Short mmCIF file of C-alpha atoms and ligand atoms in Angstrom, two decimals:
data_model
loop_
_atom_site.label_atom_id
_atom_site.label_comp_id
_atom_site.label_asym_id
_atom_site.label_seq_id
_atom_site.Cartn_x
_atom_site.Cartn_y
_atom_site.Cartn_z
CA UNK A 1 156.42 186.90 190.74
CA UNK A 2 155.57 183.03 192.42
CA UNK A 3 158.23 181.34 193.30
CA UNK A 4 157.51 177.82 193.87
CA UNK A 5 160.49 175.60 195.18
CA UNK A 6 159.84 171.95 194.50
CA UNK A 7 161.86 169.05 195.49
CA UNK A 8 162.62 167.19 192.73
CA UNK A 9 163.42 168.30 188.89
CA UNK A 10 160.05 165.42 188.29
CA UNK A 11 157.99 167.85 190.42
CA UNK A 12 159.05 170.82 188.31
CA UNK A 13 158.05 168.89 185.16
CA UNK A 14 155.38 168.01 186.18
CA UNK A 15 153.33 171.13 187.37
CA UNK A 16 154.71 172.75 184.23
CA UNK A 17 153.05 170.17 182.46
CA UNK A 18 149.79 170.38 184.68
CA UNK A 19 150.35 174.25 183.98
CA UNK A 20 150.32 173.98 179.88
CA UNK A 21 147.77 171.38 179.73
CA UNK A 22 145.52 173.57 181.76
CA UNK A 23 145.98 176.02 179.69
CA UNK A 24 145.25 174.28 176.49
CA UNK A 25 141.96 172.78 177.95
CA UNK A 26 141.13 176.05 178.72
CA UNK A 27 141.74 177.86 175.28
CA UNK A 28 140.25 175.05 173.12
CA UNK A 29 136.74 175.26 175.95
CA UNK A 30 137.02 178.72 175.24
CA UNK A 31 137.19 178.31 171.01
CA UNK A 32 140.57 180.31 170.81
CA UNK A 33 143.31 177.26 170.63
CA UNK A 34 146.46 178.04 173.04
CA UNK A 35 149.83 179.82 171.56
CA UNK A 36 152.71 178.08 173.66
CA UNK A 37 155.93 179.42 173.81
CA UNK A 38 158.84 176.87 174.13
CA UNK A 39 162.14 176.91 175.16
CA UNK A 40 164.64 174.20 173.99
CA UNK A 41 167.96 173.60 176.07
CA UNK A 42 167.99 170.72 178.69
CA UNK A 43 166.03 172.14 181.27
CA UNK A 44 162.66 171.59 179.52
CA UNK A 45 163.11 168.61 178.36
CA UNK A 46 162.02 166.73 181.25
CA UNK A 47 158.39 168.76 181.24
CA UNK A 48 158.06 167.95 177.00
CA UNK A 49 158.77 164.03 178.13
CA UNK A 50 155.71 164.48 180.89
CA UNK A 51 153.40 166.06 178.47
CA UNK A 52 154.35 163.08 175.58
CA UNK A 53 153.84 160.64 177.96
CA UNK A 54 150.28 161.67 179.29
CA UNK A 55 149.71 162.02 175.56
CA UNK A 56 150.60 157.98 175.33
CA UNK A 57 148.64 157.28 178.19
CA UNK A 58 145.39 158.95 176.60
CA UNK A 59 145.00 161.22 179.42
CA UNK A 60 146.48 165.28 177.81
CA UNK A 61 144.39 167.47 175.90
CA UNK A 62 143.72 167.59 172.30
CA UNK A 63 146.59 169.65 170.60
CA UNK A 64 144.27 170.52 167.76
CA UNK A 65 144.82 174.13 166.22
CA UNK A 66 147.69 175.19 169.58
CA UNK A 67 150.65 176.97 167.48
CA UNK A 68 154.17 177.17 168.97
CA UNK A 69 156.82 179.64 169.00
CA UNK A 70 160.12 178.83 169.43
CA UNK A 71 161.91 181.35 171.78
CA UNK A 72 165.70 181.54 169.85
CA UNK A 73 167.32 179.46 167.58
CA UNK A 74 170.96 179.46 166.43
CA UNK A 75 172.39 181.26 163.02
CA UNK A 76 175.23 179.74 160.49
CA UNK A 77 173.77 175.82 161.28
CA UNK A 78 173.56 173.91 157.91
CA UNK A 79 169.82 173.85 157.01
CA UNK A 80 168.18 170.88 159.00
CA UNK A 81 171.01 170.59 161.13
CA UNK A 82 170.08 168.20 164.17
CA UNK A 83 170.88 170.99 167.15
CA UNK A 84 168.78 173.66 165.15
CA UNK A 85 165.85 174.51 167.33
CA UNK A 86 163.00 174.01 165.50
CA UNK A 87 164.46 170.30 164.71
CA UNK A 88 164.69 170.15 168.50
CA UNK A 89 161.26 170.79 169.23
CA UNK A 90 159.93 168.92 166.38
CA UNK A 91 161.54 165.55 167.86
CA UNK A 92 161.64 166.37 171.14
CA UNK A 93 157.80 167.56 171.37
CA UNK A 94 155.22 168.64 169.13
CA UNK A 95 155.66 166.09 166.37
CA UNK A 96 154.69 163.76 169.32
CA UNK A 97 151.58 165.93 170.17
CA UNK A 98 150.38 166.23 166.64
CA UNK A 99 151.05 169.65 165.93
CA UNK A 100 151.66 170.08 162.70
CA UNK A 101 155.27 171.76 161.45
CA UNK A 102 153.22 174.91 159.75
CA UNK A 103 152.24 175.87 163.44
CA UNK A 104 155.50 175.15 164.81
CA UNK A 105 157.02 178.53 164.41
CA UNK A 106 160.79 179.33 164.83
CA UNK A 107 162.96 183.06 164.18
CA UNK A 108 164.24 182.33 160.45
CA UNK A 109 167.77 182.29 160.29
CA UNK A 110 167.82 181.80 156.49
CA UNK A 111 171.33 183.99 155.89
CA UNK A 112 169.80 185.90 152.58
CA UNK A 113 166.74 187.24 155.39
CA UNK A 114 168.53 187.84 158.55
CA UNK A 115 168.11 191.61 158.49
CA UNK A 116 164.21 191.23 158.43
CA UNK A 117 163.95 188.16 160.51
CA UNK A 118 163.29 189.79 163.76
CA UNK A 119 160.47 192.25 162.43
CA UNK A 120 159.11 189.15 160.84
CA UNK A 121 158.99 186.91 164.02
CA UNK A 122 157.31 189.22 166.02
CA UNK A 123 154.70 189.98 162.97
CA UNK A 124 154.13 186.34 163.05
CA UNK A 125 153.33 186.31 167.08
CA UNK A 126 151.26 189.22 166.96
CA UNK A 127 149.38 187.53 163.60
CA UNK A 128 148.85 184.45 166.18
CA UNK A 129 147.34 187.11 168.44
CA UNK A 130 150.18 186.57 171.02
CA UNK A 131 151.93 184.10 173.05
CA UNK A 132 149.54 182.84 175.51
CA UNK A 133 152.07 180.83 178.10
CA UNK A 134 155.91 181.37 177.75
CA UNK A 135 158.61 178.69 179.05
CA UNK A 136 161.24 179.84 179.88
CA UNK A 137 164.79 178.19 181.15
CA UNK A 138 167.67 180.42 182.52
CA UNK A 139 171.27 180.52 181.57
CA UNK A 140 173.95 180.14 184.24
CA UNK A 141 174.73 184.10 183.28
CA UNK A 142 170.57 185.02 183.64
CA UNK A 143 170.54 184.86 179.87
CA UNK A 144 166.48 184.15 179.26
CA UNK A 145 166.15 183.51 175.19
CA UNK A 146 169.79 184.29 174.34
CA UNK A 147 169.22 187.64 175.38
CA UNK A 148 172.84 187.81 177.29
CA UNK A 149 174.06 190.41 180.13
CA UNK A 150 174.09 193.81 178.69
CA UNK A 151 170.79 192.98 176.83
CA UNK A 152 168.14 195.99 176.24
CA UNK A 153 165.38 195.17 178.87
CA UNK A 154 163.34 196.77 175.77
CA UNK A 155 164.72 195.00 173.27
CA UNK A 156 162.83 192.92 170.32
CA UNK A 157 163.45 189.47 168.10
CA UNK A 158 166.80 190.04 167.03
CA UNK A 159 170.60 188.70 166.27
CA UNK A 160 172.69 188.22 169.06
CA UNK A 161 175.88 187.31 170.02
CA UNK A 162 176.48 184.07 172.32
CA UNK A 163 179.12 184.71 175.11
CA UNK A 164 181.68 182.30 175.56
CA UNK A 165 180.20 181.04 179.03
CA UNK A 166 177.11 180.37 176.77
CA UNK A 167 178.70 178.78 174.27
CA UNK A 168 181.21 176.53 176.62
CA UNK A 169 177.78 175.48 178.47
CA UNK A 170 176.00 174.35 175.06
CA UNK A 171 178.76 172.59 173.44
CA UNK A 172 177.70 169.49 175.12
CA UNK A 173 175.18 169.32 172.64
CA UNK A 174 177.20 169.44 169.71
CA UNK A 175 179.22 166.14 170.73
CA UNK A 176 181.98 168.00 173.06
CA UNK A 177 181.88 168.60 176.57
CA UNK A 178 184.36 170.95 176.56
CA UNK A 179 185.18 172.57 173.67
CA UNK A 180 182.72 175.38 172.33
CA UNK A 181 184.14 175.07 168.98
CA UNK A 182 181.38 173.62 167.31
CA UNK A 183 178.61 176.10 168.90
CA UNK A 184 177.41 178.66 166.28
CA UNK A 185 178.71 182.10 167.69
CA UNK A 186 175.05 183.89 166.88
CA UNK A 187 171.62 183.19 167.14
CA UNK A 188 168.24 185.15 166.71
CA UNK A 189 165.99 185.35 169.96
CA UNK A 190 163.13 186.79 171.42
CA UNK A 191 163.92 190.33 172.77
CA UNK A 192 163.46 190.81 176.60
CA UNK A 193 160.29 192.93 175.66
CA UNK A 194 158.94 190.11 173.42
CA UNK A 195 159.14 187.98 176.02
CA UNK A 196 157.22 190.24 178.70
CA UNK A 197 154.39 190.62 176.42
CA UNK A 198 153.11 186.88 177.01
CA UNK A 199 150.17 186.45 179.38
CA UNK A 200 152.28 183.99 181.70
CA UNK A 201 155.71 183.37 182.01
CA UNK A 202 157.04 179.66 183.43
CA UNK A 203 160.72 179.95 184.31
CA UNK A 204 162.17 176.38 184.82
CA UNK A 205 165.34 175.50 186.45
CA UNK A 206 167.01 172.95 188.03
CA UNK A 207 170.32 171.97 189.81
CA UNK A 208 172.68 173.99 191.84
CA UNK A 209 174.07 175.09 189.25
CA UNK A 210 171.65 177.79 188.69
CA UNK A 211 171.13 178.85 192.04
CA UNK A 212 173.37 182.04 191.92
CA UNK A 213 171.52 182.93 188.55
CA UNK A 214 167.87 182.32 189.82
CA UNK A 215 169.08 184.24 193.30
CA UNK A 216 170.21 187.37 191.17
CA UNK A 217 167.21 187.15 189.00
CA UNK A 218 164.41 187.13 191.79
CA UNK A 219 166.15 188.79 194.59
CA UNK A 220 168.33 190.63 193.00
CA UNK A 221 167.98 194.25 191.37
CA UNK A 222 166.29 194.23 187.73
CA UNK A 223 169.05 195.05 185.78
CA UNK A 224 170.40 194.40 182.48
CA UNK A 225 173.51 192.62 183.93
CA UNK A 226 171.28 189.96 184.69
CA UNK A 227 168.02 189.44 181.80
CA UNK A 228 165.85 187.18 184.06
CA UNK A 229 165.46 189.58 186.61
CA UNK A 230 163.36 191.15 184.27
CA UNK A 231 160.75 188.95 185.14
CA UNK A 232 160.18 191.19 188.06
CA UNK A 233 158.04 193.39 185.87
CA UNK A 234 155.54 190.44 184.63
CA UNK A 235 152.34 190.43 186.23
CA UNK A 236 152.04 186.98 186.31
CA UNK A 237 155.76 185.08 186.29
CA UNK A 238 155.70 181.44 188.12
CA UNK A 239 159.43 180.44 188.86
CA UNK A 240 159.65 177.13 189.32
CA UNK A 241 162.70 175.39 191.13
CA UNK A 242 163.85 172.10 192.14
CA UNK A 243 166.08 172.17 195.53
CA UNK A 244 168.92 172.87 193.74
CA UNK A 245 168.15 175.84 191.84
CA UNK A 246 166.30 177.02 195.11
CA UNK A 247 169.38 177.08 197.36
CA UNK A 248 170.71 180.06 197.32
CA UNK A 249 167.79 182.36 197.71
CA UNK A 250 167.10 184.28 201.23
CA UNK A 251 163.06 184.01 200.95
CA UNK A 252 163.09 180.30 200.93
CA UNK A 253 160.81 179.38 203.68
CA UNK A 254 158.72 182.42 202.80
CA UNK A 255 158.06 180.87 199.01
CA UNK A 256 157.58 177.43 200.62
CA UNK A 257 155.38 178.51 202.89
CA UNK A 258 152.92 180.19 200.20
CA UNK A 259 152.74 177.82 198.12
CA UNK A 260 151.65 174.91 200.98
CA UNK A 261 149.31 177.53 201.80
CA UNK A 262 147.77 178.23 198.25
CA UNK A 263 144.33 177.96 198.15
CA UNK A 264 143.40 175.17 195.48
CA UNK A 265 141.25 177.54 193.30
CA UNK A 266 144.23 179.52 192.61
CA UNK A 267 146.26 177.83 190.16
CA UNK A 268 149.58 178.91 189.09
C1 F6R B 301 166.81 177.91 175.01
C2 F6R B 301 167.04 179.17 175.69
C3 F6R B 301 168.06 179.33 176.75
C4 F6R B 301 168.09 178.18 177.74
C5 F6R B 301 169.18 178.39 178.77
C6 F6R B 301 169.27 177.26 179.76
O1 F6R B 301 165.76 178.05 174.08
O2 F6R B 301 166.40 180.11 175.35
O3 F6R B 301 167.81 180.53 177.45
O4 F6R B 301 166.84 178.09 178.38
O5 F6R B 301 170.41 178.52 178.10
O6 F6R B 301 169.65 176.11 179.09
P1 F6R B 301 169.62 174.67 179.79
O7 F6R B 301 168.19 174.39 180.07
O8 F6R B 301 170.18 173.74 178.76
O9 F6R B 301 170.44 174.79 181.01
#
């Protein structure tokens, strides 16, 4: 696992976005068009803005033939609802890349299907021969996808149930700051497993208050008490923090001090 602690939650957008694009470049030079997988949640948001504005200035990649996947989305939201998250990432990114909706892929949470949704999903990634780069952000619990504490480190695409620390910390979306009422209690998300089986994983987080969560997660035992700490087993996991995020973890000079030493042909 990299860690690379940043100063600013513009820095961590912005090598994520240097990170995809690179990625994309290389794919399309190679004739095999990228397979991104997004998260949705705040902490991304910032990196999706980068990447549509270097798209406005002329100077990102061509988009042409990249598919998406979606890493969770919510269950029991009124079809099209606003806070559904493949309406997120249509507005908040790949509509604005050109990518058309039939390769922006989402878990299904048509009710009639449920049962089968998670087999399907992951039929659908392998069909796209695999996610190539996976963002990730992290829950103030170490939820990654909505896979919450207790989570199967093996587990697949499947239904889960939100906790109520989950559910409290996304009800700002749906129009109340405090009050979790409105926040569907399940969702269908990329397993822990899924998630491993991308060829890079970008964790994203920023703001203190995800510094006990990101601690746990890379210096912490992998357990299932905390599902980002499963990252520990990817061969090629980039965490990166803003100063914030970074504060409570023991290494921190150690992770500074590789990354000012990287050589330049590395990459992340
Ligand atoms: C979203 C997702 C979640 C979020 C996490 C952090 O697709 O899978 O794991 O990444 O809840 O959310 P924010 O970024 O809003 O703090």
């Amino acid at each position: 696992m990299e860690v690379v602690p940043l100063a600013t939650a513009t820095d961590v957008a912005r090598l994520a976005a240097d990170t995809i694009e690179a990625l994309v470049r290389r794919r399309a030079a190679a004739g095999t068009p990228a397979v991104l997988g997004l998260a949705t949640g705040s902490t991304p948001l910032a990196t999706y803005a980068e990447l549509l504005a270097r798209r406005g200035a002329g100077t990102a990649p061509s988009y042409e033939g990249v598919r998406t996947f979606n890493l969770d989305e919510y269950v029991g939201l009124p079809p099209g609802h606003e806070q559904s998250y493949l309406a997120t990432i249509r507005r908040e990114l790949t509509d604005g890349l050109a990518i058309p909706p039939e390769r922006v892929h989402g878990p299904d949470p048509t009710p009639d299907t449920l049962p089968l949704a998670g087999e399907r999903y992951e039929q659908e990634i392998r069909d796209a021969g695999g996610i190539d780069l996976q963002v990730l952000g992290i829950g103030t619990d170490g939820h990654i996808g909505f896979n919450e504490p207790g989570s199967s480190l093996a587990s697949l695409t499947r239904i889960k149930t939100l906790t109520a620390r989950t559910r409290r910390d996304n009800a700002r979306f749906f129009g109340a700051e405090d009050d979790p009422g409105g926040v569907p209690h399940h969702v269908l998300t990329q397993g822990i497993a899924t998630i491993l089986r991308a060829g890079h994983l970008l964790l994203l987080a920023t703001g203190e208050a995800k510094a006990a969560a990101v601690a746990a997660a890379v210096e912490g035992a992998v357990t299932a008490s905390c599902p980002a700490s499963a990252l520990q087993f990817h061969p090629h996991a980039s965490v990166i923090l803003d100063e914030g995020a970074a504060s409570r973890l023991t290494r921190l000079d150690y992770y500074r001090e590789v990354w000012a030493e990287k050589p330049d042909w590395q990459g992340l």
